[in-house]
Tab-separated table of C-alpha atoms and ligand atoms in Angstrom:
chain	number	residue	atom	x	y	z
Q	2	UNK	CA	2.858	1.995	25.861
Q	3	UNK	CA	0.398	-0.852	25.309
Q	4	UNK	CA	0.915	-3.468	22.624
Q	5	UNK	CA	-1.544	-3.251	19.710
Q	6	UNK	CA	-3.278	-5.950	17.662
Q	7	UNK	CA	-5.412	-6.181	14.540
Q	8	UNK	CA	-8.639	-7.993	15.475
Q	9	UNK	CA	-10.805	-7.521	12.373
Q	10	UNK	CA	-10.434	-6.757	8.672
Q	11	UNK	CA	-12.793	-5.772	5.832
Q	12	UNK	CA	-12.201	-5.000	2.170
Q	13	UNK	CA	-14.209	-4.161	-0.945
Q	14	UNK	CA	-13.434	-5.518	-4.371
Q	15	UNK	CA	-10.931	-3.184	-6.100
Q	16	UNK	CA	-11.767	-1.876	-9.574
Q	17	UNK	CA	-14.324	0.378	-11.221
Q	18	UNK	CA	-17.181	0.543	-8.717
Q	19	UNK	CA	-19.646	2.680	-10.657
Q	20	UNK	CA	-22.768	1.500	-8.838
Q	21	UNK	CA	-21.544	2.466	-5.355
Q	22	UNK	CA	-20.764	5.869	-3.878
Q	23	UNK	CA	-17.716	6.897	-1.838
Q	24	UNK	CA	-19.596	6.443	1.421
Q	25	UNK	CA	-21.062	3.101	0.264
Q	26	UNK	CA	-17.672	1.524	-0.320
Q	27	UNK	CA	-16.260	2.886	2.940
Q	28	UNK	CA	-19.237	1.480	4.840
Q	29	UNK	CA	-18.943	-1.890	3.096
Q	30	UNK	CA	-15.319	-2.288	4.230
Q	31	UNK	CA	-15.873	-0.799	7.715
Q	32	UNK	CA	-18.932	-2.921	8.514
Q	33	UNK	CA	-17.147	-6.046	7.246
Q	34	UNK	CA	-14.223	-5.288	9.579
Q	35	UNK	CA	-16.598	-4.741	12.516
Q	36	UNK	CA	-18.371	-8.016	11.731
Q	37	UNK	CA	-14.991	-9.778	11.546
Q	38	UNK	CA	-14.200	-8.490	15.074
Q	39	UNK	CA	-17.795	-9.193	16.206
Q	40	UNK	CA	-18.375	-5.635	17.438
Q	41	UNK	CA	-21.116	-3.093	16.854
Q	42	UNK	CA	-19.463	-0.123	18.558
Q	43	UNK	CA	-16.105	1.593	18.233
Q	44	UNK	CA	-14.342	4.204	20.385
Q	45	UNK	CA	-12.695	6.179	17.615
Q	46	UNK	CA	-12.323	6.395	13.835
Q	47	UNK	CA	-9.567	7.374	11.399
Q	48	UNK	CA	-10.154	7.703	7.672
Q	49	UNK	CA	-7.202	7.661	5.286
Q	50	UNK	CA	-8.042	9.423	2.024
Q	51	UNK	CA	-5.968	11.472	-0.371
Q	52	UNK	CA	-8.516	13.703	-2.030
Q	53	UNK	CA	-12.242	13.248	-1.478
Q	54	UNK	CA	-12.575	16.885	-2.492
Q	55	UNK	CA	-11.022	16.631	-5.946
Q	56	UNK	CA	-12.150	13.096	-6.780
Q	57	UNK	CA	-15.729	13.259	-5.486
Q	58	UNK	CA	-16.336	16.892	-4.358
Q	59	UNK	CA	-16.657	15.534	-0.808
Q	60	UNK	CA	-14.568	16.623	2.168
Q	61	UNK	CA	-15.269	16.253	5.910
Q	62	UNK	CA	-14.880	12.517	5.351
Q	63	UNK	CA	-14.264	11.390	8.938
Q	64	UNK	CA	-17.491	12.880	10.208
Q	65	UNK	CA	-19.445	11.674	7.170
Q	66	UNK	CA	-18.187	8.102	7.539
Q	67	UNK	CA	-18.750	7.974	11.312
Q	68	UNK	CA	-22.345	8.991	10.673
Q	69	UNK	CA	-22.847	6.652	7.721
Q	70	UNK	CA	-21.603	3.563	9.596
Q	71	UNK	CA	-23.877	4.313	12.558
Q	72	UNK	CA	-21.191	5.536	14.950
Q	73	UNK	CA	-22.356	9.130	15.471
Q	74	UNK	CA	-20.643	10.741	18.449
Q	75	UNK	CA	-17.241	9.066	18.201
Q	76	UNK	CA	-14.157	11.218	17.678
Q	77	UNK	CA	-13.065	10.901	14.054
Q	78	UNK	CA	-10.291	12.371	11.922
Q	79	UNK	CA	-9.289	12.135	8.287
Q	80	UNK	CA	-5.570	11.569	7.627
Q	81	UNK	CA	-3.916	12.724	4.379
Q	82	UNK	CA	-0.454	11.858	3.165
Q	83	UNK	CA	-1.003	11.304	-0.576
Q	84	UNK	CA	-0.681	7.608	-1.491
Q	85	UNK	CA	0.441	6.758	2.061
Q	86	UNK	CA	-2.719	8.219	3.658
Q	87	UNK	CA	-4.028	4.761	4.625
Q	88	UNK	CA	-0.946	3.590	6.490
Q	89	UNK	CA	-0.527	6.987	8.152
Q	90	UNK	CA	-4.095	6.554	9.429
Q	91	UNK	CA	-3.183	3.114	10.787
Q	92	UNK	CA	-0.213	4.687	12.551
Q	93	UNK	CA	-2.530	7.233	14.211
Q	94	UNK	CA	-4.845	4.444	15.349
Q	95	UNK	CA	-1.878	2.439	16.613
Q	96	UNK	CA	-0.683	5.286	18.836
Q	97	UNK	CA	-4.202	6.023	20.077
Q	98	UNK	CA	-4.461	2.448	21.355
Q	99	UNK	CA	-0.835	2.275	22.536
Q	100	UNK	CA	-1.285	5.461	24.584
Q	101	UNK	CA	-4.358	4.097	26.363
Q	102	UNK	CA	-6.664	6.792	24.957
Q	103	UNK	CA	-9.014	4.277	23.272
Q	104	UNK	CA	-9.651	0.544	23.256
Q	105	UNK	CA	-11.336	-0.046	19.900
Q	106	UNK	CA	-10.266	2.010	16.894
Q	107	UNK	CA	-11.529	1.540	13.351
Q	108	UNK	CA	-9.054	2.633	10.689
Q	109	UNK	CA	-10.407	2.786	7.175
Q	110	UNK	CA	-8.930	3.923	3.889
Q	111	UNK	CA	-10.942	4.912	0.851
Q	112	UNK	CA	-10.608	6.428	-2.609
Q	113	UNK	CA	-12.985	6.544	-5.520
Q	114	UNK	CA	-10.680	7.624	-8.325
Q	115	UNK	CA	-12.772	6.848	-11.411
Q	116	UNK	CA	-15.248	9.635	-10.515
Q	117	UNK	CA	-12.661	12.353	-11.197
Q	118	UNK	CA	-12.926	14.687	-14.176
Q	119	UNK	CA	-9.134	14.660	-14.476
Q	120	UNK	CA	-7.534	11.948	-12.358
Q	121	UNK	CA	-4.012	12.684	-13.536
Q	122	UNK	CA	-4.366	16.252	-12.307
Q	123	UNK	CA	-5.607	15.023	-8.909
Q	124	UNK	CA	-2.666	12.640	-8.467
Q	125	UNK	CA	-0.332	15.439	-9.551
Q	126	UNK	CA	-1.350	17.506	-6.525
Q	127	UNK	CA	0.768	15.076	-4.478
Q	128	UNK	CA	3.868	16.193	-6.379
Q	129	UNK	CA	5.531	19.580	-5.980
Q	130	UNK	CA	2.995	21.972	-7.549
Q	131	UNK	CA	5.377	24.830	-8.232
Q	132	UNK	CA	8.313	22.906	-9.686
Q	133	UNK	CA	6.889	19.606	-10.968
Q	134	UNK	CA	3.134	19.541	-11.668
Q	135	UNK	CA	3.039	23.123	-12.995
Q	136	UNK	CA	5.651	22.178	-15.585
Q	137	UNK	CA	3.645	19.178	-16.762
Q	138	UNK	CA	5.417	16.185	-15.271
Q	139	UNK	CA	3.173	13.403	-13.906
Q	140	UNK	CA	3.949	10.466	-11.610
Q	141	UNK	CA	4.628	8.074	-14.500
Q	142	UNK	CA	7.111	10.717	-15.744
Q	143	UNK	CA	8.814	11.071	-12.365
Q	144	UNK	CA	9.202	7.309	-11.893
Q	145	UNK	CA	10.413	7.016	-15.496
Q	146	UNK	CA	13.284	9.366	-14.593
Q	147	UNK	CA	14.101	7.166	-11.621
Q	148	UNK	CA	13.983	4.075	-13.834
Q	149	UNK	CA	16.311	5.658	-16.399
Q	150	UNK	CA	18.785	6.714	-13.716
Q	151	UNK	CA	18.702	3.261	-12.121
Q	152	UNK	CA	19.117	1.420	-15.442
Q	153	UNK	CA	22.033	3.673	-16.345
Q	154	UNK	CA	23.787	3.226	-12.994
Q	155	UNK	CA	23.207	-0.477	-12.364
Q	156	UNK	CA	22.696	-1.939	-15.840
Q	157	UNK	CA	19.139	-3.085	-15.064
Q	158	UNK	CA	17.646	-4.457	-18.277
Q	159	UNK	CA	14.166	-3.738	-19.624
Q	160	UNK	CA	13.425	-7.486	-19.240
Q	161	UNK	CA	14.415	-7.444	-15.547
Q	162	UNK	CA	12.178	-4.418	-14.967
Q	163	UNK	CA	9.297	-6.362	-16.524
Q	164	UNK	CA	9.813	-9.179	-14.021
Q	165	UNK	CA	8.086	-7.060	-11.346
Q	166	UNK	CA	4.632	-6.798	-12.991
Q	167	UNK	CA	4.900	-10.349	-14.364
Q	168	UNK	CA	5.385	-11.639	-10.805
Q	169	UNK	CA	2.715	-9.432	-9.251
Q	170	UNK	CA	0.098	-10.274	-11.866
Q	171	UNK	CA	0.875	-13.962	-11.320
Q	172	UNK	CA	0.225	-13.530	-7.577
Q	173	UNK	CA	-2.999	-11.584	-8.177
Q	174	UNK	CA	-4.712	-14.473	-9.930
Q	175	UNK	CA	-5.504	-15.954	-6.514
Q	176	UNK	CA	-6.779	-12.697	-5.011
Q	177	UNK	CA	-10.573	-12.354	-5.320
Q	178	UNK	CA	-10.346	-8.637	-4.448
Q	179	UNK	CA	-7.858	-7.765	-7.210
Q	180	UNK	CA	-8.710	-5.333	-10.010
Q	181	UNK	CA	-6.656	-7.080	-12.713
Q	182	UNK	CA	-6.306	-10.747	-11.674
Q	183	UNK	CA	-4.739	-12.035	-14.884
Q	184	UNK	CA	-1.278	-13.256	-15.819
Q	185	UNK	CA	0.947	-11.353	-18.223
Q	186	UNK	CA	4.150	-12.459	-19.932
Q	187	UNK	CA	7.236	-10.591	-21.073
Q	188	UNK	CA	5.744	-9.829	-24.482
Q	189	UNK	CA	2.603	-8.516	-22.810
Q	190	UNK	CA	4.670	-6.011	-20.831
Q	191	UNK	CA	7.049	-5.003	-23.629
Q	192	UNK	CA	4.231	-4.581	-26.168
Q	193	UNK	CA	1.881	-2.669	-23.872
Q	194	UNK	CA	1.309	1.023	-24.611
Q	195	UNK	CA	4.246	3.345	-23.879
Q	196	UNK	CA	3.424	5.725	-20.998
Q	197	UNK	CA	6.704	7.477	-20.080
Q	198	UNK	CA	9.871	5.889	-21.401
Q	199	UNK	CA	10.932	3.278	-20.286
Q	200	UNK	CA	7.628	2.663	-18.459
Q	201	UNK	CA	4.719	1.068	-20.298
Q	202	UNK	CA	1.100	0.507	-19.317
Q	203	UNK	CA	1.988	-2.808	-17.677
Q	204	UNK	CA	4.614	-1.085	-15.492
Q	205	UNK	CA	1.983	1.227	-13.975
Q	206	UNK	CA	-0.458	0.779	-11.124
Q	207	UNK	CA	-3.980	1.543	-12.357
Q	208	UNK	CA	-6.757	3.960	-11.434
Q	209	UNK	CA	-8.870	2.196	-8.803
Q	210	UNK	CA	-11.953	2.546	-6.616
Q	211	UNK	CA	-11.794	0.695	-3.309
Q	212	UNK	CA	-11.948	0.753	0.468
Q	213	UNK	CA	-10.274	-1.194	3.262
Q	214	UNK	CA	-10.741	-1.205	7.035
Q	215	UNK	CA	-9.172	-2.768	10.113
Q	216	UNK	CA	-10.103	-2.863	13.790
Q	217	UNK	CA	-7.313	-2.211	16.304
Q	218	UNK	CA	-7.421	-3.143	19.985
Q	219	UNK	CA	-4.920	-3.537	22.858
Q	220	UNK	CA	-3.181	-6.910	22.569
Q	221	UNK	CA	-4.076	-7.726	26.180
Q	222	UNK	CA	-7.806	-7.872	25.347
Q	223	UNK	CA	-7.517	-8.883	21.683
Q	224	UNK	CA	-8.809	-12.427	22.281
Q	225	UNK	CA	-12.204	-10.969	23.199
Q	226	UNK	CA	-12.664	-10.145	19.498
Q	227	UNK	CA	-10.883	-12.925	17.630
Q	228	UNK	CA	-9.103	-16.154	18.393
Q	229	UNK	CA	-6.341	-15.127	15.990
Q	230	UNK	CA	-5.175	-11.543	16.690
Q	231	UNK	CA	-2.194	-10.194	14.781
Q	232	UNK	CA	0.318	-8.074	16.669
Q	233	UNK	CA	1.664	-4.856	15.202
Q	234	UNK	CA	5.241	-5.408	16.311
Q	235	UNK	CA	6.826	-2.253	14.930
Q	236	UNK	CA	5.901	0.976	13.189
Q	237	UNK	CA	8.196	3.426	11.416
Q	238	UNK	CA	7.460	6.522	9.381
Q	239	UNK	CA	9.589	9.128	7.649
Q	240	UNK	CA	9.437	11.997	5.199
Q	241	UNK	CA	11.670	12.723	2.228
Q	242	UNK	CA	11.877	15.495	-0.356
Q	243	UNK	CA	8.516	15.908	-2.105
Q	244	UNK	CA	10.225	17.036	-5.335
Q	245	UNK	CA	12.263	14.480	-7.228
Q	246	UNK	CA	14.951	17.032	-8.105
Q	247	UNK	CA	15.625	17.471	-4.380
Q	248	UNK	CA	16.547	13.785	-3.968
Q	249	UNK	CA	20.323	13.549	-3.531
Q	250	UNK	CA	20.242	10.404	-5.665
Q	251	UNK	CA	17.489	9.517	-8.161
Q	252	UNK	CA	18.019	5.805	-7.521
Q	253	UNK	CA	17.308	6.022	-3.786
Q	254	UNK	CA	14.244	6.577	-1.603
Q	255	UNK	CA	15.574	7.914	1.705
Q	256	UNK	CA	12.149	8.037	3.394
Q	257	UNK	CA	11.681	4.316	2.749
Q	258	UNK	CA	15.059	3.474	4.274
Q	259	UNK	CA	14.450	5.681	7.339
Q	260	UNK	CA	10.921	4.373	7.930
Q	261	UNK	CA	12.192	0.790	7.645
Q	262	UNK	CA	15.095	1.366	10.035
Q	263	UNK	CA	12.655	2.763	12.608
Q	264	UNK	CA	10.205	-0.111	12.205
Q	265	UNK	CA	12.927	-2.792	12.406
Q	266	UNK	CA	14.307	-1.148	15.562
Q	267	UNK	CA	10.861	-0.918	17.167
Q	268	UNK	CA	10.127	-4.569	16.317
Q	269	UNK	CA	13.596	-5.855	17.225
Q	270	UNK	CA	13.920	-7.764	13.932
Q	271	UNK	CA	16.102	-7.577	10.808
Q	272	UNK	CA	15.222	-7.711	7.087
Q	273	UNK	CA	16.350	-11.355	7.024
Q	274	UNK	CA	13.556	-12.272	9.475
Q	275	UNK	CA	10.795	-11.052	7.133
Q	276	UNK	CA	9.011	-13.874	5.255
Q	277	UNK	CA	6.766	-11.733	3.045
Q	278	UNK	CA	6.171	-8.059	2.329
Q	279	UNK	CA	3.467	-5.943	0.765
Q	280	UNK	CA	5.336	-3.013	-0.801
Q	281	UNK	CA	4.504	0.082	-2.809
Q	282	UNK	CA	4.977	-1.026	-6.432
Q	283	UNK	CA	3.181	1.989	-7.944
Q	284	UNK	CA	5.562	1.550	-10.909
Q	285	UNK	CA	7.864	-1.421	-11.606
Q	286	UNK	CA	10.992	0.532	-10.675
Q	287	UNK	CA	9.471	1.448	-7.297
Q	288	UNK	CA	9.347	-2.175	-6.121
Q	289	UNK	CA	12.999	-2.636	-7.073
Q	290	UNK	CA	14.254	0.434	-5.203
Q	291	UNK	CA	11.930	-0.150	-2.240
Q	292	UNK	CA	13.075	-3.780	-1.890
Q	293	UNK	CA	16.643	-2.496	-1.622
Q	294	UNK	CA	15.807	0.275	0.859
Q	295	UNK	CA	13.977	-2.273	3.025
Q	296	UNK	CA	17.241	-4.260	3.152
Q	297	UNK	CA	15.972	-7.343	1.293
Q	298	UNK	CA	18.614	-7.023	-1.450
Q	299	UNK	CA	21.864	-5.079	-1.918
Q	300	UNK	CA	21.712	-1.815	-3.881
Q	301	UNK	CA	21.655	-2.480	-7.595
Q	302	UNK	CA	20.687	-6.161	-7.288
Q	303	UNK	CA	16.918	-6.320	-6.621
Q	304	UNK	CA	15.884	-6.284	-10.295
Q	305	UNK	CA	18.088	-9.262	-11.053
Q	306	UNK	CA	16.957	-11.060	-7.883
Q	307	UNK	CA	13.272	-10.540	-8.703
Q	308	UNK	CA	13.848	-11.759	-12.281
Q	309	UNK	CA	15.527	-14.868	-10.826
Q	310	UNK	CA	12.488	-15.665	-8.659
Q	311	UNK	CA	13.868	-14.473	-5.315
Q	312	UNK	CA	10.711	-12.449	-4.500
Q	313	UNK	CA	8.087	-15.104	-5.106
Q	314	UNK	CA	7.063	-18.429	-3.534
Q	315	UNK	CA	10.160	-20.571	-2.977
Q	316	UNK	CA	12.509	-17.535	-3.091
Q	317	UNK	CA	14.178	-15.420	-0.371
Q	318	UNK	CA	10.828	-13.870	0.581
Q	319	UNK	CA	7.501	-13.285	-1.146
Q	320	UNK	CA	6.994	-9.674	-2.223
Q	321	UNK	CA	3.421	-8.583	-2.919
Q	322	UNK	CA	1.565	-11.883	-2.539
Q	323	UNK	CA	-1.694	-9.913	-3.023
Q	324	UNK	CA	-0.676	-8.828	-6.531
Q	325	UNK	CA	0.586	-5.480	-5.258
Q	326	UNK	CA	-0.594	-2.088	-6.398
Q	327	UNK	CA	0.037	-3.121	-10.008
Q	328	UNK	CA	-2.473	-5.958	-10.211
Q	329	UNK	CA	-4.575	-5.717	-7.057
Q	330	UNK	CA	-5.118	-2.006	-7.770
Q	331	UNK	CA	-4.178	1.269	-6.098
Q	332	UNK	CA	-7.108	3.246	-4.640
Q	333	UNK	CA	-4.578	5.597	-3.084
Q	334	UNK	CA	-6.122	6.312	0.350
Q	335	UNK	CA	-7.091	2.654	0.811
Q	336	UNK	CA	-3.818	1.087	-0.320
Q	337	UNK	CA	-1.912	1.256	2.977
Q	338	UNK	CA	-4.798	-0.271	4.931
Q	339	UNK	CA	-5.269	-2.988	2.301
Q	340	UNK	CA	-1.583	-3.905	2.623
Q	341	UNK	CA	-2.068	-4.545	6.357
Q	342	UNK	CA	-5.146	-6.627	5.552
Q	343	UNK	CA	-3.151	-8.857	3.199
Q	344	UNK	CA	-0.462	-9.239	5.880
Q	345	UNK	CA	-3.121	-10.107	8.469
Q	346	UNK	CA	-4.759	-12.721	6.225
Q	347	UNK	CA	-1.348	-14.261	5.500
Q	348	UNK	CA	-0.430	-14.402	9.206
Q	349	UNK	CA	-3.812	-15.879	10.097
Q	350	UNK	CA	-3.464	-18.542	7.395
Q	351	UNK	CA	-6.531	-17.126	5.595
Q	352	UNK	CA	-4.865	-16.252	2.260
Q	353	UNK	CA	-6.138	-19.238	0.281
Q	354	UNK	CA	-4.101	-20.219	-2.762
Q	355	UNK	CA	-1.716	-17.292	-2.308
Q	356	UNK	CA	-0.830	-18.372	1.256
Q	357	UNK	CA	2.847	-17.952	2.199
Q	358	UNK	CA	3.796	-21.185	3.914
Q	359	UNK	CA	4.199	-20.999	7.699
Q	360	UNK	CA	3.899	-17.185	7.699
Q	361	UNK	CA	4.850	-15.713	11.096
Q	362	UNK	CA	6.354	-12.298	10.332
Q	363	UNK	CA	5.404	-9.876	7.555
Q	364	UNK	CA	6.077	-6.269	6.586
Q	365	UNK	CA	4.078	-3.572	4.810
Q	366	UNK	CA	5.539	-0.468	3.150
Q	367	UNK	CA	3.413	2.361	1.755
Q	368	UNK	CA	4.734	5.500	0.083
Q	369	UNK	CA	3.480	8.965	-0.767
Q	370	UNK	CA	4.423	10.613	-4.089
Q	371	UNK	CA	7.911	9.956	-5.391
Q	372	UNK	CA	9.246	9.299	-1.877
Q	373	UNK	CA	7.901	12.303	0.030
Q	374	UNK	CA	6.599	9.995	2.752
Q	375	UNK	CA	6.837	6.340	3.733
Q	376	UNK	CA	5.338	4.175	6.455
Q	377	UNK	CA	6.439	0.657	7.425
Q	378	UNK	CA	4.516	-1.732	9.678
Q	379	UNK	CA	5.857	-5.082	10.894
Q	380	UNK	CA	3.193	-7.634	11.817
Q	381	UNK	CA	3.527	-10.873	13.755
Q	382	UNK	CA	1.353	-13.952	14.214
Q	383	UNK	CA	1.041	-14.704	17.907
Q	384	UNK	CA	-0.969	-17.944	17.782
Q	385	UNK	CA	0.522	-21.316	16.968
C	406	COA	N1	-2.635	-2.215	-15.784
C	406	COA	C1	-3.317	-3.074	-16.567
C	406	COA	N2	-4.331	-2.686	-17.387
C	406	COA	C2	-4.651	-1.383	-17.360
C	406	COA	C3	-3.992	-0.459	-16.550
C	406	COA	C4	-2.943	-0.909	-15.748
C	406	COA	N3	-2.249	-0.059	-14.989
C	406	COA	N4	-4.541	0.770	-16.737
C	406	COA	C5	-5.520	0.597	-17.634
C	406	COA	N5	-5.575	-0.682	-18.020
C	406	COA	C6	-6.449	-1.263	-19.048
C	406	COA	C7	-7.885	-0.773	-18.957
C	406	COA	O1	-8.703	-1.696	-18.266
C	406	COA	C8	-8.278	-0.672	-20.406
C	406	COA	O2	-8.595	-1.976	-20.889
C	406	COA	P1	-9.782	-2.177	-21.952
C	406	COA	O3	-9.371	-1.395	-23.176
C	406	COA	O4	-9.788	-3.659	-22.174
C	406	COA	O5	-11.014	-1.647	-21.295
C	406	COA	C9	-7.008	-0.245	-21.129
C	406	COA	O6	-5.945	-0.723	-20.285
C	406	COA	C10	-6.888	1.246	-21.331
C	406	COA	O7	-7.256	1.873	-20.134
C	406	COA	P2	-7.276	3.446	-19.938
C	406	COA	O8	-7.998	3.739	-18.659
C	406	COA	O9	-7.769	4.105	-21.190
C	406	COA	O10	-5.737	3.763	-19.763
C	406	COA	P3	-5.094	5.183	-19.650
C	406	COA	O11	-4.083	5.283	-20.719
C	406	COA	O12	-6.115	6.253	-19.521
C	406	COA	O13	-4.363	5.103	-18.218
C	406	COA	C11	-2.329	4.917	-17.023
C	406	COA	C12	-3.275	4.255	-18.016
C	406	COA	C13	-1.154	3.983	-16.772
C	406	COA	C14	-1.804	6.250	-17.577
C	406	COA	C15	-3.116	5.188	-15.699
C	406	COA	O14	-3.610	3.969	-15.208
C	406	COA	C16	-2.256	5.866	-14.667
C	406	COA	O15	-2.135	7.085	-14.668
C	406	COA	N6	-1.640	5.086	-13.743
C	406	COA	C17	-0.754	5.643	-12.753
C	406	COA	C18	-1.529	6.022	-11.533
C	406	COA	C19	-0.647	6.762	-10.559
C	406	COA	O16	0.161	7.596	-10.912
C	406	COA	N7	-0.814	6.469	-9.259
C	406	COA	C20	-0.056	7.097	-8.234
C	406	COA	C21	1.255	6.444	-8.111
C	406	COA	S1	2.434	7.376	-7.187
């Protein structure tokens, strides 16, 4: 297998992008990534998207996007895995390069969620239709059950739970692509509108339009495209039960643990080597459980550690320097790709005021549903 590098990145602003269409935002990110890698031709395309059909009445996305970015003729495929569609698409591109089948692969993720007639219904299609969605539970409801179980078992306080969005909003202030780049305090979280007890508005990732794209190439020729390629050192993916009631333990996310174990093994590193991570904080409780499954903190301790500043600058590692899904935004199909872009910018020293000092090794973790799928990538700076 060949080693694989990221040689170009491109991102749109995240938010409510009413004046652009689905294809416009994909093209904006894809063409920016191609310009970053100084290329005008690709060998192959993957598009991560959860539901072009339900959000925008548009399927056949891979072919549409290949055409719209001027790459007619290339093989192209759309990859769907709910909120982890983007990182699953990256994984496909990774193996296409690693296998020797292609040299230049563009992987883009896109979602235009504000166009939907009923966005909550669309997101609910990623839960178990027969047992969950049909009975009226939504993702805020499912994660609220996890939060209640976790608080009951480990004594996590409401204030500690609030430390996650407070931290991520603080990070987002320095991210020009973020949807909600403002700081919030404890009062702001505790007084925000109740959504599903104990979760409030400020515990939830928002509805977001956005697109993200990266260019992958074999590491051995990566310097043709950039003087600062970033190596994908390890990839791991796993599935878990799609229905929350099938989880053996409501406070655990088995797919996250399995995907992390596989990525650490592939990369030959341990959780203690990771300096920063972009993780799937779709709801405050998710970041806490994910941080434990990734091995950054012992079970039952991540909430306290985050509240004590262990997951921000100057702590054990920086979690979600971009602002995370909570503050940067969560255009579901684009999220996984955008996480790799943040990791790339950090490892290239291009992250501006949110730069993690001396960043050499970072991790991304992207999840589908309430733990039905998870993908972990470990990225390494190879220059300097
Ligand atoms: N964080 C911060 N501000 C938010 C926000 C969020 N998550 N969501 C909305 N807002 C702001 C809006 O900008 C708006 O501000 P304004 O009044 O100044 O214009 C205000 O809060 C109300 O927004 P609105 O869109 O009416 O909120 P809503 O009640 O319809 O939706 C949620 C809020 C939390 C229910 C919705 O964002 C949601 O469903 N999030 C979860 C998405 C999800 O499940 N993703 C998949 C994860 S697995």
